Amino acid sequence: MDIKYNLETIKSQITSEVQLVAVSKTKPVEAILDAYHAGQRIFGENKAQEMAEKYNVLPKDIQWHFIGHLQTNKVKYIAPFVSLIHSIDSFKLLAYINKEAEKNNRVIDCLLQFYIATEESKFGFDLQEAETMLDSSEYTLMKNIRLAGVMGMATYTDNLDLIKSEFKQLKTYFDILKQTYFKNDSQFKEISMGMSGDYLQAIEEGSTLVRIGSSIFGERNYIK
Ligand SMILES: *Cc1c(COP(=O)(O)O)cnc(C)c1O
């Protein structure tokens, strides 16, 4: 795997307004350092302890993005340093993050994960659940989190029309929330969508953050 070459290839395909999250889950620190030395600074992980271990040994100018389902009892491992949590899938989780961020004297940027896929297994809000949360006084009182946009995962399929319609749906959710709740908030601007198999479609539909793993680091091997 030529990580530097892969990064350059992807970078040449995405516009400068789109940020690249290099998804390094399951990959060793050596692979992350290869990407780091090729200029990459944003890395995505989906396990809290794995991310904390990597944070401890790697350069401190790396921005760590959490991208997977986050259990409330794991928030404490990443709260001191995480720069963006893409995967807020419940009000309860957001409240926990607010609490842990406060302990660390930080404001943690978060994205609301929306359920856009046709599969049963994906996490996330629907529009009404998100609106109910944003309308609540409990949300208004949270001072240590900042919502910076939305995130979604398309159905795992070869059907590009289906994937595109799901990305369109996420963009629509973003537009509605922006108009209704974040009109004067310039920080609410991110649409995190697109992975190795579908990032070009995601960018066409308005993605600002693509999360790419295997096209940079190679296939993941989960058998230890
Ligand atoms: C693993 C993962 C990715 C990257 O997937 P690839 O297909 O390897 O690019 C992106 N987003 C999330 C939420 C992931 O869990």
Short mmCIF file of C-alpha atoms and ligand atoms in Angstrom, two decimals:
data_model
loop_
_atom_site.label_atom_id
_atom_site.label_comp_id
_atom_site.label_asym_id
_atom_site.label_seq_id
_atom_site.Cartn_x
_atom_site.Cartn_y
_atom_site.Cartn_z
CA MET A 1 0.00 0.00 0.00
CA ASP A 2 1.48 3.31 -1.06
CA ILE A 3 -0.32 5.54 1.40
CA LYS A 4 1.23 8.76 0.10
CA TYR A 5 0.23 7.92 -3.47
CA ASN A 6 -3.31 7.03 -2.39
CA LEU A 7 -3.68 10.29 -0.49
CA GLU A 8 -2.44 12.31 -3.43
CA THR A 9 -4.82 10.54 -5.79
CA ILE A 10 -7.81 11.24 -3.56
CA LYS A 11 -6.75 14.82 -2.92
CA SER A 12 -6.57 15.43 -6.67
CA GLN A 13 -10.22 14.32 -6.98
CA ILE A 14 -11.71 16.44 -4.22
CA THR A 15 -12.14 20.20 -4.24
CA SER A 16 -10.37 22.39 -1.72
CA GLU A 17 -13.59 23.09 0.22
CA VAL A 18 -13.90 19.39 1.06
CA GLN A 19 -11.89 18.13 4.00
CA LEU A 20 -10.49 14.63 4.03
CA VAL A 21 -10.77 12.50 7.14
CA ALA A 22 -8.31 9.60 6.84
CA VAL A 23 -10.08 6.72 8.57
CA SER A 24 -7.32 4.83 10.36
CA LYS A 25 -9.39 2.46 12.51
CA THR A 26 -7.67 -0.93 13.04
CA LYS A 27 -4.51 0.42 11.34
CA PRO A 28 -1.17 0.66 13.18
CA VAL A 29 0.48 3.93 14.17
CA GLU A 30 3.14 3.33 11.49
CA ALA A 31 0.49 3.64 8.79
CA ILE A 32 -0.87 6.81 10.40
CA LEU A 33 2.64 8.26 10.48
CA ASP A 34 3.08 7.51 6.77
CA ALA A 35 -0.05 9.55 6.08
CA TYR A 36 1.07 12.23 8.53
CA HIS A 37 4.39 12.62 6.76
CA ALA A 38 2.49 12.95 3.48
CA GLY A 39 0.75 15.98 5.02
CA GLN A 40 -2.47 14.45 6.36
CA ARG A 41 -3.60 15.89 9.72
CA ILE A 42 -7.20 14.69 10.21
CA PHE A 43 -7.70 11.07 11.23
CA GLY A 44 -10.90 9.19 12.01
CA GLU A 45 -11.35 6.37 14.49
CA ASN A 46 -14.41 4.48 15.70
CA LYS A 47 -13.24 2.99 19.01
CA ALA A 48 -12.63 5.35 21.93
CA GLN A 49 -9.81 3.45 23.62
CA GLU A 50 -8.02 2.77 20.33
CA MET A 51 -8.22 6.47 19.51
CA ALA A 52 -6.87 7.47 22.93
CA GLU A 53 -3.95 5.04 22.63
CA LYS A 54 -3.03 6.43 19.23
CA TYR A 55 -3.44 10.01 20.42
CA ASN A 56 -0.96 9.34 23.22
CA VAL A 57 1.87 8.22 20.95
CA LEU A 58 1.33 10.35 17.84
CA PRO A 59 2.12 14.01 17.02
CA LYS A 60 -0.09 16.46 18.87
CA ASP A 61 -1.08 18.52 15.85
CA ILE A 62 -3.25 15.66 14.59
CA GLN A 63 -6.97 16.38 14.69
CA TRP A 64 -8.84 13.32 15.86
CA HIS A 65 -12.36 12.76 14.56
CA PHE A 66 -14.59 10.17 16.17
CA ILE A 67 -16.79 8.55 13.51
CA GLY A 68 -18.51 5.46 14.98
CA HIS A 69 -21.25 4.67 17.44
CA LEU A 70 -20.03 6.05 20.77
CA GLN A 71 -21.14 4.48 24.03
CA THR A 72 -21.74 7.01 26.79
CA ASN A 73 -19.32 5.28 29.17
CA LYS A 74 -16.51 5.67 26.61
CA VAL A 75 -16.84 9.43 26.13
CA LYS A 76 -14.36 10.10 28.94
CA TYR A 77 -11.49 8.50 27.01
CA ILE A 78 -11.67 10.99 24.15
CA ALA A 79 -13.16 14.12 25.74
CA PRO A 80 -9.76 15.67 26.60
CA PHE A 81 -8.57 15.85 22.98
CA VAL A 82 -11.14 14.87 20.32
CA SER A 83 -11.65 17.63 17.76
CA LEU A 84 -14.93 16.52 16.17
CA ILE A 85 -17.44 13.80 17.00
CA HIS A 86 -19.35 12.92 13.82
CA SER A 87 -21.71 10.42 15.33
CA ILE A 88 -24.17 12.00 17.75
CA ASP A 89 -27.05 9.55 17.50
CA SER A 90 -28.98 10.33 20.69
CA PHE A 91 -29.81 13.20 23.00
CA LYS A 92 -28.41 11.16 25.88
CA LEU A 93 -25.02 10.89 24.17
CA LEU A 94 -24.89 14.63 23.52
CA ALA A 95 -25.65 15.29 27.20
CA TYR A 96 -22.81 12.99 28.26
CA ILE A 97 -20.38 14.68 25.92
CA ASN A 98 -21.42 18.07 27.28
CA LYS A 99 -20.71 16.86 30.81
CA GLU A 100 -17.30 15.37 29.98
CA ALA A 101 -16.35 18.44 27.94
CA GLU A 102 -17.17 20.63 30.91
CA LYS A 103 -14.89 18.54 33.15
CA ASN A 104 -12.11 19.17 30.61
CA ASN A 105 -12.91 22.86 30.24
CA ARG A 106 -13.60 22.42 26.57
CA VAL A 107 -16.29 22.97 23.98
CA ILE A 108 -16.49 19.87 21.79
CA ASP A 109 -17.70 20.15 18.20
CA CYS A 110 -20.27 17.54 17.23
CA LEU A 111 -22.29 16.50 14.19
CA LEU A 112 -25.79 15.10 14.31
CA GLN A 113 -25.90 11.69 12.68
CA PHE A 114 -28.98 11.11 10.56
CA TYR A 115 -30.45 7.85 9.56
CA ILE A 116 -30.53 7.91 5.74
CA ALA A 117 -29.91 4.29 4.73
CA THR A 118 -32.45 1.62 3.96
CA GLU A 119 -30.62 -0.88 6.18
CA GLU A 120 -31.93 -1.60 9.65
CA SER A 121 -28.56 -1.53 11.38
CA LYS A 122 -27.51 2.11 11.01
CA PHE A 123 -27.67 4.55 13.90
CA GLY A 124 -28.97 8.09 13.80
CA PHE A 125 -31.75 10.62 14.27
CA ASP A 126 -34.70 11.27 12.05
CA LEU A 127 -35.60 14.91 11.42
CA GLN A 128 -38.36 15.04 14.00
CA GLU A 129 -36.18 13.59 16.77
CA ALA A 130 -33.48 16.13 15.99
CA GLU A 131 -35.98 19.00 16.06
CA THR A 132 -37.43 17.83 19.36
CA MET A 133 -33.95 17.87 20.83
CA LEU A 134 -33.05 21.27 19.41
CA ASP A 135 -36.32 22.73 20.74
CA SER A 136 -35.73 21.48 24.28
CA SER A 137 -34.52 23.70 27.11
CA GLU A 138 -32.04 20.99 28.13
CA TYR A 139 -30.27 21.40 24.79
CA THR A 140 -30.26 25.19 25.06
CA LEU A 141 -28.49 24.90 28.41
CA MET A 142 -25.61 22.80 27.07
CA LYS A 143 -22.61 25.09 27.01
CA ASN A 144 -19.81 22.63 26.31
CA ILE A 145 -20.91 21.19 23.00
CA ARG A 146 -21.27 22.96 19.67
CA LEU A 147 -23.21 21.50 16.78
CA ALA A 148 -21.23 21.96 13.59
CA GLY A 149 -23.43 20.11 11.10
CA VAL A 150 -24.71 16.68 10.10
CA MET A 151 -23.37 13.24 9.19
CA GLY A 152 -24.83 10.22 7.47
CA MET A 153 -23.96 6.83 6.00
CA ALA A 154 -25.53 5.64 2.79
CA THR A 155 -26.74 2.11 2.24
CA TYR A 156 -23.94 -0.36 1.48
CA THR A 157 -24.85 -1.07 -2.13
CA ASP A 158 -23.67 -0.77 -5.74
CA ASN A 159 -26.82 1.17 -6.59
CA LEU A 160 -25.44 4.66 -7.11
CA ASP A 161 -28.90 6.16 -7.65
CA LEU A 162 -29.98 4.97 -4.22
CA ILE A 163 -26.77 6.29 -2.64
CA LYS A 164 -27.22 9.66 -4.33
CA SER A 165 -30.82 9.97 -3.17
CA GLU A 166 -29.72 9.23 0.40
CA PHE A 167 -27.02 11.91 0.24
CA LYS A 168 -29.61 14.34 -1.15
CA GLN A 169 -31.79 13.52 1.83
CA LEU A 170 -28.98 14.36 4.24
CA LYS A 171 -28.32 17.64 2.43
CA THR A 172 -32.03 18.48 2.77
CA TYR A 173 -31.90 17.80 6.52
CA PHE A 174 -28.87 20.06 6.78
CA ASP A 175 -30.63 22.86 4.86
CA ILE A 176 -33.77 22.62 7.01
CA LEU A 177 -31.82 22.73 10.28
CA LYS A 178 -29.61 25.53 9.00
CA GLN A 179 -32.65 27.65 8.09
CA THR A 180 -34.55 26.91 11.27
CA TYR A 181 -32.00 26.72 14.08
CA PHE A 182 -28.59 27.83 12.83
CA LYS A 183 -29.31 30.70 10.45
CA ASN A 184 -26.85 33.06 12.12
CA ASP A 185 -24.39 30.41 13.21
CA SER A 186 -21.49 30.26 10.74
CA GLN A 187 -20.05 27.26 12.58
CA PHE A 188 -22.96 25.04 11.54
CA LYS A 189 -21.58 24.22 8.12
CA GLU A 190 -20.45 20.60 7.84
CA ILE A 191 -22.04 17.77 5.90
CA SER A 192 -20.06 14.62 6.62
CA MET A 193 -20.84 12.06 3.94
CA GLY A 194 -18.89 9.84 1.58
CA MET A 195 -16.57 6.86 2.14
CA SER A 196 -14.15 4.96 -0.12
CA GLY A 197 -16.93 3.59 -2.31
CA ASP A 198 -19.06 6.69 -2.69
CA TYR A 199 -17.12 9.86 -1.95
CA LEU A 200 -17.36 11.24 -5.49
CA GLN A 201 -21.15 10.99 -5.34
CA ALA A 202 -21.13 12.55 -1.87
CA ILE A 203 -19.12 15.53 -3.07
CA GLU A 204 -21.52 16.05 -5.98
CA GLU A 205 -24.34 16.20 -3.43
CA GLY A 206 -22.62 18.76 -1.22
CA SER A 207 -20.34 16.89 1.18
CA THR A 208 -17.83 19.03 3.11
CA LEU A 209 -16.10 16.14 4.93
CA VAL A 210 -15.36 12.78 3.36
CA ARG A 211 -14.35 9.85 5.58
CA ILE A 212 -12.05 7.56 3.65
CA GLY A 213 -10.30 4.49 5.02
CA SER A 214 -9.62 1.54 2.76
CA SER A 215 -8.79 3.63 -0.33
CA ILE A 216 -5.94 5.17 1.68
CA PHE A 217 -4.74 2.40 3.99
CA GLY A 218 -5.94 -0.73 2.20
CA GLU A 219 -8.58 -3.22 3.26
CA ARG A 220 -9.05 -3.72 6.97
CA ASN A 221 -8.30 -7.09 8.45
CA TYR A 222 -10.45 -7.67 11.53
CA ILE A 223 -9.01 -11.11 12.25
CA LYS A 224 -6.37 -10.64 14.89
C1 LIG B 1 -14.97 2.70 8.49
C2 LIG B 1 -15.76 3.94 8.27
C3 LIG B 1 -15.50 4.77 7.17
C4 LIG B 1 -14.45 4.47 6.12
O1 LIG B 1 -14.83 3.40 5.35
P1 LIG B 1 -14.00 2.98 4.01
O2 LIG B 1 -15.00 2.25 3.20
O3 LIG B 1 -12.87 2.15 4.46
O4 LIG B 1 -13.57 4.24 3.37
C5 LIG B 1 -16.24 5.93 7.06
N1 LIG B 1 -17.19 6.26 7.96
C6 LIG B 1 -17.48 5.47 9.02
C7 LIG B 1 -18.53 5.90 9.96
C8 LIG B 1 -16.77 4.30 9.21
O5 LIG B 1 -17.07 3.52 10.26
#
